[in-house]
JSON list of C-alpha atoms in Angstrom, two decimals:
[
{"chain": "A", "resi": 1458, "resn": "MET", "atom": "CA", "xyz": [-0.03, 0.01, 0.03]},
{"chain": "A", "resi": 1459, "resn": "GLU", "atom": "CA", "xyz": [1.30, 3.36, -1.02]},
{"chain": "A", "resi": 1460, "resn": "GLN", "atom": "CA", "xyz": [1.58, 6.14, 1.59]},
{"chain": "A", "resi": 1461, "resn": "PRO", "atom": "CA", "xyz": [-0.57, 9.11, 0.75]},
{"chain": "A", "resi": 1462, "resn": "PHE", "atom": "CA", "xyz": [2.42, 11.42, 0.94]},
{"chain": "A", "resi": 1463, "resn": "SER", "atom": "CA", "xyz": [5.11, 9.12, -0.51]},
{"chain": "A", "resi": 1464, "resn": "GLN", "atom": "CA", "xyz": [5.24, 11.07, -3.83]},
{"chain": "A", "resi": 1465, "resn": "VAL", "atom": "CA", "xyz": [7.30, 14.16, -3.60]},
{"chain": "A", "resi": 1466, "resn": "LEU", "atom": "CA", "xyz": [5.88, 17.06, -5.32]},
{"chain": "A", "resi": 1467, "resn": "PRO", "atom": "CA", "xyz": [8.24, 19.67, -6.75]},
{"chain": "A", "resi": 1468, "resn": "PHE", "atom": "CA", "xyz": [8.06, 23.07, -5.00]},
{"chain": "A", "resi": 1469, "resn": "VAL", "atom": "CA", "xyz": [6.50, 25.45, -7.37]},
{"chain": "A", "resi": 1470, "resn": "ARG", "atom": "CA", "xyz": [7.41, 29.13, -6.63]},
{"chain": "A", "resi": 1471, "resn": "ARG", "atom": "CA", "xyz": [4.55, 31.38, -7.41]},
{"chain": "A", "resi": 1472, "resn": "SER", "atom": "CA", "xyz": [5.68, 34.56, -9.02]},
{"chain": "A", "resi": 1473, "resn": "LYS", "atom": "CA", "xyz": [4.42, 37.80, -7.46]},
{"chain": "A", "resi": 1474, "resn": "VAL", "atom": "CA", "xyz": [1.67, 39.47, -9.25]},
{"chain": "A", "resi": 1475, "resn": "ILE", "atom": "CA", "xyz": [2.60, 43.00, -10.25]},
{"chain": "A", "resi": 1476, "resn": "ASP", "atom": "CA", "xyz": [0.08, 45.65, -9.53]},
{"chain": "A", "resi": 1477, "resn": "GLU", "atom": "CA", "xyz": [-0.21, 49.33, -9.85]},
{"chain": "A", "resi": 1478, "resn": "VAL", "atom": "CA", "xyz": [1.26, 49.92, -6.52]},
{"chain": "A", "resi": 1479, "resn": "ASP", "atom": "CA", "xyz": [4.43, 48.06, -7.57]},
{"chain": "A", "resi": 1480, "resn": "VAL", "atom": "CA", "xyz": [4.78, 50.27, -10.58]},
{"chain": "A", "resi": 1481, "resn": "GLY", "atom": "CA", "xyz": [3.61, 53.54, -9.20]},
{"chain": "A", "resi": 1482, "resn": "ALA", "atom": "CA", "xyz": [6.90, 54.72, -7.64]},
{"chain": "A", "resi": 1483, "resn": "LEU", "atom": "CA", "xyz": [8.86, 53.61, -10.67]},
{"chain": "A", "resi": 1484, "resn": "LEU", "atom": "CA", "xyz": [6.65, 55.46, -13.04]},
{"chain": "A", "resi": 1485, "resn": "SER", "atom": "CA", "xyz": [6.50, 58.50, -10.88]},
{"chain": "A", "resi": 1486, "resn": "ASP", "atom": "CA", "xyz": [10.31, 58.49, -10.90]},
{"chain": "A", "resi": 1487, "resn": "HIS", "atom": "CA", "xyz": [10.34, 58.05, -14.72]},
{"chain": "A", "resi": 1488, "resn": "ALA", "atom": "CA", "xyz": [8.04, 61.16, -15.00]},
{"chain": "A", "resi": 1489, "resn": "ASP", "atom": "CA", "xyz": [10.54, 63.09, -12.84]},
{"chain": "A", "resi": 1490, "resn": "ILE", "atom": "CA", "xyz": [13.47, 62.03, -14.95]},
{"chain": "A", "resi": 1491, "resn": "ARG", "atom": "CA", "xyz": [11.57, 62.85, -18.07]},
{"chain": "A", "resi": 1492, "resn": "GLU", "atom": "CA", "xyz": [10.77, 66.41, -16.69]},
{"chain": "A", "resi": 1493, "resn": "MET", "atom": "CA", "xyz": [14.48, 66.81, -15.83]},
{"chain": "A", "resi": 1494, "resn": "CYS", "atom": "CA", "xyz": [15.37, 65.90, -19.46]},
{"chain": "A", "resi": 1495, "resn": "ASP", "atom": "CA", "xyz": [13.08, 68.56, -20.73]},
{"chain": "A", "resi": 1496, "resn": "ARG", "atom": "CA", "xyz": [14.73, 71.21, -18.42]},
{"chain": "A", "resi": 1497, "resn": "VAL", "atom": "CA", "xyz": [18.21, 69.91, -19.56]},
{"chain": "A", "resi": 1498, "resn": "GLU", "atom": "CA", "xyz": [17.18, 70.15, -23.19]},
{"chain": "A", "resi": 1499, "resn": "ALA", "atom": "CA", "xyz": [15.88, 73.62, -22.57]},
{"chain": "A", "resi": 1500, "resn": "LEU", "atom": "CA", "xyz": [19.25, 74.69, -21.07]},
{"chain": "A", "resi": 1501, "resn": "ALA", "atom": "CA", "xyz": [21.09, 73.24, -23.84]},
{"chain": "A", "resi": 1502, "resn": "ASP", "atom": "CA", "xyz": [18.96, 75.15, -26.46]},
{"chain": "A", "resi": 1503, "resn": "ARG", "atom": "CA", "xyz": [19.80, 78.34, -24.46]},
{"chain": "A", "resi": 1504, "resn": "LEU", "atom": "CA", "xyz": [23.50, 77.88, -23.88]},
{"chain": "A", "resi": 1505, "resn": "LEU", "atom": "CA", "xyz": [24.47, 80.65, -26.42]},
{"chain": "A", "resi": 1506, "resn": "GLU", "atom": "CA", "xyz": [22.50, 83.03, -24.28]},
{"chain": "A", "resi": 1507, "resn": "ALA", "atom": "CA", "xyz": [24.93, 82.30, -21.37]},
{"chain": "A", "resi": 1508, "resn": "PRO", "atom": "CA", "xyz": [22.67, 81.24, -18.59]},
{"chain": "A", "resi": 1509, "resn": "ASP", "atom": "CA", "xyz": [24.03, 82.51, -15.23]},
{"chain": "A", "resi": 1510, "resn": "HIS", "atom": "CA", "xyz": [26.04, 80.30, -12.78]},
{"chain": "A", "resi": 1511, "resn": "ASP", "atom": "CA", "xyz": [23.15, 79.90, -10.31]},
{"chain": "A", "resi": 1512, "resn": "GLU", "atom": "CA", "xyz": [20.86, 78.50, -13.08]},
{"chain": "A", "resi": 1513, "resn": "ARG", "atom": "CA", "xyz": [23.51, 76.08, -14.28]},
{"chain": "A", "resi": 1514, "resn": "SER", "atom": "CA", "xyz": [24.36, 74.94, -10.73]},
{"chain": "A", "resi": 1515, "resn": "ALA", "atom": "CA", "xyz": [20.62, 74.42, -10.11]},
{"chain": "A", "resi": 1516, "resn": "ILE", "atom": "CA", "xyz": [20.38, 72.15, -13.10]},
{"chain": "A", "resi": 1517, "resn": "ALA", "atom": "CA", "xyz": [23.56, 70.36, -12.06]},
{"chain": "A", "resi": 1518, "resn": "ASP", "atom": "CA", "xyz": [22.06, 69.62, -8.61]},
{"chain": "A", "resi": 1519, "resn": "LEU", "atom": "CA", "xyz": [18.79, 68.48, -10.27]},
{"chain": "A", "resi": 1520, "resn": "ILE", "atom": "CA", "xyz": [20.53, 66.11, -12.62]},
{"chain": "A", "resi": 1521, "resn": "GLN", "atom": "CA", "xyz": [22.68, 64.52, -9.94]},
{"chain": "A", "resi": 1522, "resn": "SER", "atom": "CA", "xyz": [19.88, 64.13, -7.31]},
{"chain": "A", "resi": 1523, "resn": "ARG", "atom": "CA", "xyz": [17.32, 62.88, -9.75]},
{"chain": "A", "resi": 1524, "resn": "PHE", "atom": "CA", "xyz": [19.54, 60.41, -11.30]},
{"chain": "A", "resi": 1525, "resn": "ARG", "atom": "CA", "xyz": [20.79, 58.96, -8.01]},
{"chain": "A", "resi": 1526, "resn": "LYS", "atom": "CA", "xyz": [17.15, 58.76, -6.87]},
{"chain": "A", "resi": 1527, "resn": "HIS", "atom": "CA", "xyz": [16.29, 57.06, -10.19]},
{"chain": "A", "resi": 1528, "resn": "VAL", "atom": "CA", "xyz": [18.98, 54.29, -9.47]},
{"chain": "A", "resi": 1529, "resn": "GLU", "atom": "CA", "xyz": [17.64, 53.66, -5.97]},
{"chain": "A", "resi": 1530, "resn": "ILE", "atom": "CA", "xyz": [14.06, 53.45, -7.03]},
{"chain": "A", "resi": 1531, "resn": "THR", "atom": "CA", "xyz": [14.76, 51.23, -10.07]},
{"chain": "A", "resi": 1532, "resn": "SER", "atom": "CA", "xyz": [16.90, 48.91, -7.72]},
{"chain": "A", "resi": 1533, "resn": "ARG", "atom": "CA", "xyz": [14.04, 48.71, -5.21]},
{"chain": "A", "resi": 1534, "resn": "PHE", "atom": "CA", "xyz": [11.69, 47.81, -8.03]},
{"chain": "A", "resi": 1535, "resn": "LEU", "atom": "CA", "xyz": [13.95, 45.12, -9.35]},
{"chain": "A", "resi": 1536, "resn": "ASP", "atom": "CA", "xyz": [14.46, 43.65, -5.88]},
{"chain": "A", "resi": 1537, "resn": "ARG", "atom": "CA", "xyz": [10.72, 43.61, -5.13]},
{"chain": "A", "resi": 1538, "resn": "VAL", "atom": "CA", "xyz": [9.48, 42.33, -8.41]},
{"chain": "A", "resi": 1539, "resn": "PHE", "atom": "CA", "xyz": [12.27, 40.11, -9.96]},
{"chain": "A", "resi": 1540, "resn": "ALA", "atom": "CA", "xyz": [14.49, 38.98, -7.05]},
{"chain": "A", "resi": 1541, "resn": "GLY", "atom": "CA", "xyz": [14.97, 35.21, -7.02]},
{"chain": "A", "resi": 1542, "resn": "GLU", "atom": "CA", "xyz": [13.45, 34.82, -10.62]},
{"chain": "A", "resi": 1543, "resn": "GLN", "atom": "CA", "xyz": [15.26, 32.44, -12.82]},
{"chain": "A", "resi": 1544, "resn": "LEU", "atom": "CA", "xyz": [15.34, 34.59, -16.06]},
{"chain": "A", "resi": 1545, "resn": "ARG", "atom": "CA", "xyz": [16.54, 32.98, -19.28]},
{"chain": "A", "resi": 1546, "resn": "VAL", "atom": "CA", "xyz": [16.62, 36.11, -21.40]},
{"chain": "A", "resi": 1547, "resn": "GLY", "atom": "CA", "xyz": [16.03, 38.64, -18.64]},
{"chain": "A", "resi": 1548, "resn": "ALA", "atom": "CA", "xyz": [19.41, 38.56, -16.97]},
{"chain": "A", "resi": 1549, "resn": "GLY", "atom": "CA", "xyz": [20.99, 40.04, -19.89]},
{"chain": "A", "resi": 1550, "resn": "MET", "atom": "CA", "xyz": [18.32, 42.83, -20.06]},
{"chain": "A", "resi": 1551, "resn": "LEU", "atom": "CA", "xyz": [18.70, 43.64, -16.35]},
{"chain": "A", "resi": 1552, "resn": "ARG", "atom": "CA", "xyz": [22.56, 43.69, -16.68]},
{"chain": "A", "resi": 1553, "resn": "ARG", "atom": "CA", "xyz": [22.15, 46.13, -19.58]},
{"chain": "A", "resi": 1554, "resn": "ILE", "atom": "CA", "xyz": [19.88, 48.43, -17.48]},
{"chain": "A", "resi": 1555, "resn": "LEU", "atom": "CA", "xyz": [22.49, 48.47, -14.71]},
{"chain": "A", "resi": 1556, "resn": "LEU", "atom": "CA", "xyz": [25.35, 49.15, -16.93]},
{"chain": "A", "resi": 1557, "resn": "GLU", "atom": "CA", "xyz": [23.56, 51.92, -18.77]},
{"chain": "A", "resi": 1558, "resn": "GLN", "atom": "CA", "xyz": [22.73, 53.46, -15.26]},
{"chain": "A", "resi": 1559, "resn": "VAL", "atom": "CA", "xyz": [26.39, 53.36, -14.48]},
{"chain": "A", "resi": 1560, "resn": "ALA", "atom": "CA", "xyz": [27.39, 55.12, -17.73]},
{"chain": "A", "resi": 1561, "resn": "ILE", "atom": "CA", "xyz": [24.73, 57.76, -17.47]},
{"chain": "A", "resi": 1562, "resn": "GLY", "atom": "CA", "xyz": [25.42, 58.36, -13.82]},
{"chain": "A", "resi": 1563, "resn": "MET", "atom": "CA", "xyz": [29.22, 58.89, -14.68]},
{"chain": "A", "resi": 1564, "resn": "HIS", "atom": "CA", "xyz": [28.29, 61.25, -17.51]},
{"chain": "A", "resi": 1565, "resn": "ALA", "atom": "CA", "xyz": [25.84, 63.10, -15.20]},
{"chain": "A", "resi": 1566, "resn": "GLU", "atom": "CA", "xyz": [28.78, 63.70, -12.78]},
{"chain": "A", "resi": 1567, "resn": "ASP", "atom": "CA", "xyz": [30.96, 65.07, -15.64]},
{"chain": "A", "resi": 1568, "resn": "VAL", "atom": "CA", "xyz": [28.14, 67.29, -16.81]},
{"chain": "A", "resi": 1569, "resn": "GLY", "atom": "CA", "xyz": [27.43, 68.45, -13.36]},
{"chain": "A", "resi": 1570, "resn": "GLU", "atom": "CA", "xyz": [31.09, 69.49, -12.78]},
{"chain": "A", "resi": 1571, "resn": "MET", "atom": "CA", "xyz": [31.13, 71.42, -16.00]},
{"chain": "A", "resi": 1572, "resn": "LEU", "atom": "CA", "xyz": [27.86, 73.24, -15.27]},
{"chain": "A", "resi": 1573, "resn": "ARG", "atom": "CA", "xyz": [29.23, 74.26, -11.92]},
{"chain": "A", "resi": 1574, "resn": "GLU", "atom": "CA", "xyz": [32.27, 76.00, -13.37]},
{"chain": "A", "resi": 1575, "resn": "LYS", "atom": "CA", "xyz": [32.14, 79.77, -12.79]},
{"chain": "A", "resi": 1576, "resn": "GLY", "atom": "CA", "xyz": [32.49, 80.60, -16.42]},
{"chain": "A", "resi": 1577, "resn": "VAL", "atom": "CA", "xyz": [31.98, 78.60, -19.45]},
{"chain": "A", "resi": 1578, "resn": "ASP", "atom": "CA", "xyz": [33.77, 80.35, -22.35]},
{"chain": "A", "resi": 1579, "resn": "ASP", "atom": "CA", "xyz": [32.50, 80.21, -25.82]},
{"chain": "A", "resi": 1580, "resn": "SER", "atom": "CA", "xyz": [34.95, 77.62, -26.92]},
{"chain": "A", "resi": 1581, "resn": "ARG", "atom": "CA", "xyz": [33.38, 75.09, -24.50]},
{"chain": "A", "resi": 1582, "resn": "THR", "atom": "CA", "xyz": [29.79, 76.02, -25.02]},
{"chain": "A", "resi": 1583, "resn": "ASP", "atom": "CA", "xyz": [29.45, 73.58, -27.93]},
{"chain": "A", "resi": 1584, "resn": "MET", "atom": "CA", "xyz": [31.14, 70.83, -25.92]},
{"chain": "A", "resi": 1585, "resn": "LEU", "atom": "CA", "xyz": [28.66, 71.49, -23.00]},
{"chain": "A", "resi": 1586, "resn": "SER", "atom": "CA", "xyz": [25.69, 71.66, -25.35]},
{"chain": "A", "resi": 1587, "resn": "TYR", "atom": "CA", "xyz": [26.72, 68.19, -26.86]},
{"chain": "A", "resi": 1588, "resn": "MET", "atom": "CA", "xyz": [27.27, 66.77, -23.29]},
{"chain": "A", "resi": 1589, "resn": "LEU", "atom": "CA", "xyz": [23.84, 68.00, -22.20]},
{"chain": "A", "resi": 1590, "resn": "ARG", "atom": "CA", "xyz": [22.15, 66.57, -25.33]},
{"chain": "A", "resi": 1591, "resn": "CYS", "atom": "CA", "xyz": [23.91, 63.21, -24.80]},
{"chain": "A", "resi": 1592, "resn": "LEU", "atom": "CA", "xyz": [22.65, 63.20, -21.26]},
{"chain": "A", "resi": 1593, "resn": "PHE", "atom": "CA", "xyz": [18.92, 63.92, -21.84]},
{"chain": "A", "resi": 1594, "resn": "ASP", "atom": "CA", "xyz": [18.98, 61.69, -24.91]},
{"chain": "A", "resi": 1595, "resn": "GLY", "atom": "CA", "xyz": [20.68, 58.78, -22.96]},
{"chain": "A", "resi": 1596, "resn": "CYS", "atom": "CA", "xyz": [18.23, 59.14, -20.15]},
{"chain": "A", "resi": 1597, "resn": "ARG", "atom": "CA", "xyz": [15.16, 59.18, -22.35]},
{"chain": "A", "resi": 1598, "resn": "ARG", "atom": "CA", "xyz": [16.44, 55.99, -24.20]},
{"chain": "A", "resi": 1599, "resn": "LEU", "atom": "CA", "xyz": [17.15, 54.18, -20.90]},
{"chain": "A", "resi": 1600, "resn": "LEU", "atom": "CA", "xyz": [13.58, 54.96, -19.47]},
{"chain": "A", "resi": 1601, "resn": "ASP", "atom": "CA", "xyz": [12.15, 53.47, -22.75]},
{"chain": "A", "resi": 1602, "resn": "TYR", "atom": "CA", "xyz": [14.33, 50.55, -22.52]},
{"chain": "A", "resi": 1603, "resn": "GLU", "atom": "CA", "xyz": [13.54, 49.95, -18.82]},
{"chain": "A", "resi": 1604, "resn": "GLU", "atom": "CA", "xyz": [9.81, 50.08, -19.50]},
{"chain": "A", "resi": 1605, "resn": "LEU", "atom": "CA", "xyz": [9.97, 47.65, -22.52]},
{"chain": "A", "resi": 1606, "resn": "ALA", "atom": "CA", "xyz": [12.21, 45.35, -20.44]},
{"chain": "A", "resi": 1607, "resn": "PHE", "atom": "CA", "xyz": [9.88, 45.40, -17.46]},
{"chain": "A", "resi": 1608, "resn": "LEU", "atom": "CA", "xyz": [6.90, 44.74, -19.68]},
{"chain": "A", "resi": 1609, "resn": "TYR", "atom": "CA", "xyz": [8.64, 41.82, -21.22]},
{"chain": "A", "resi": 1610, "resn": "LEU", "atom": "CA", "xyz": [9.92, 40.43, -17.98]},
{"chain": "A", "resi": 1611, "resn": "GLY", "atom": "CA", "xyz": [6.86, 40.73, -16.10]},
{"chain": "A", "resi": 1612, "resn": "ALA", "atom": "CA", "xyz": [4.93, 39.19, -18.97]},
{"chain": "A", "resi": 1613, "resn": "ARG", "atom": "CA", "xyz": [1.56, 37.77, -17.59]},
{"chain": "A", "resi": 1614, "resn": "ARG", "atom": "CA", "xyz": [2.23, 38.78, -13.94]},
{"chain": "A", "resi": 1615, "resn": "TYR", "atom": "CA", "xyz": [1.00, 42.36, -14.41]},
{"chain": "A", "resi": 1616, "resn": "THR", "atom": "CA", "xyz": [-2.54, 43.18, -13.35]},
{"chain": "A", "resi": 1617, "resn": "PRO", "atom": "CA", "xyz": [-4.49, 44.68, -16.34]},
{"chain": "A", "resi": 1618, "resn": "GLY", "atom": "CA", "xyz": [-4.18, 48.18, -14.60]},
{"chain": "A", "resi": 1619, "resn": "ALA", "atom": "CA", "xyz": [-0.43, 47.90, -13.97]},
{"chain": "A", "resi": 1620, "resn": "ARG", "atom": "CA", "xyz": [0.14, 46.66, -17.52]},
{"chain": "A", "resi": 1621, "resn": "MET", "atom": "CA", "xyz": [-1.94, 49.56, -18.99]},
{"chain": "A", "resi": 1622, "resn": "THR", "atom": "CA", "xyz": [-0.25, 52.19, -16.67]},
{"chain": "A", "resi": 1623, "resn": "LEU", "atom": "CA", "xyz": [3.14, 50.98, -17.92]},
{"chain": "A", "resi": 1624, "resn": "GLU", "atom": "CA", "xyz": [2.11, 50.92, -21.52]},
{"chain": "A", "resi": 1625, "resn": "GLN", "atom": "CA", "xyz": [0.64, 54.45, -21.31]},
{"chain": "A", "resi": 1626, "resn": "ALA", "atom": "CA", "xyz": [3.85, 55.75, -19.81]},
{"chain": "A", "resi": 1627, "resn": "LEU", "atom": "CA", "xyz": [5.79, 54.20, -22.64]},
{"chain": "A", "resi": 1628, "resn": "ASP", "atom": "CA", "xyz": [3.36, 55.45, -25.27]},
{"chain": "A", "resi": 1629, "resn": "GLY", "atom": "CA", "xyz": [3.37, 59.00, -23.72]},
{"chain": "A", "resi": 1630, "resn": "ALA", "atom": "CA", "xyz": [7.17, 59.12, -23.69]},
{"chain": "A", "resi": 1631, "resn": "SER", "atom": "CA", "xyz": [7.75, 59.85, -27.37]},
{"chain": "A", "resi": 1632, "resn": "HIS", "atom": "CA", "xyz": [10.09, 62.54, -28.10]}
]
């Protein structure tokens, strides 16, 4: 006679459902970064008008604080939603996000230093404009990639509302 519990059933890990609360902080942060990008782009467009040191320093502070916050919020989202997952394709996607964040973070530090310089002479204005444009373009591309990656990696785990919110953020991000 076979014992009722003699068969060992494999442990099945239930993946966490991803709801609107899970994506809320992330998308709020993405909106903040997109707003920062708009301000950086506006400054890049006005560099020939020689914005004053206080304005440039304020933008430098904004860039550095917002991007640091972005890295923290993204890390918390990844830990909460994808920690412990065995991702076949996703590991490379997540690694790319982290590497892009490091690269943009380093670029943001360089841009911040240059913006804080007392006087940016005409010979360096073009270089600063280029650096600012690379920064906001890189940030926007990173946000789009993150949102696409999270949609893919979360697959069927999103509630309909969370999926719609994430898709709307991505649709509204076109520049």
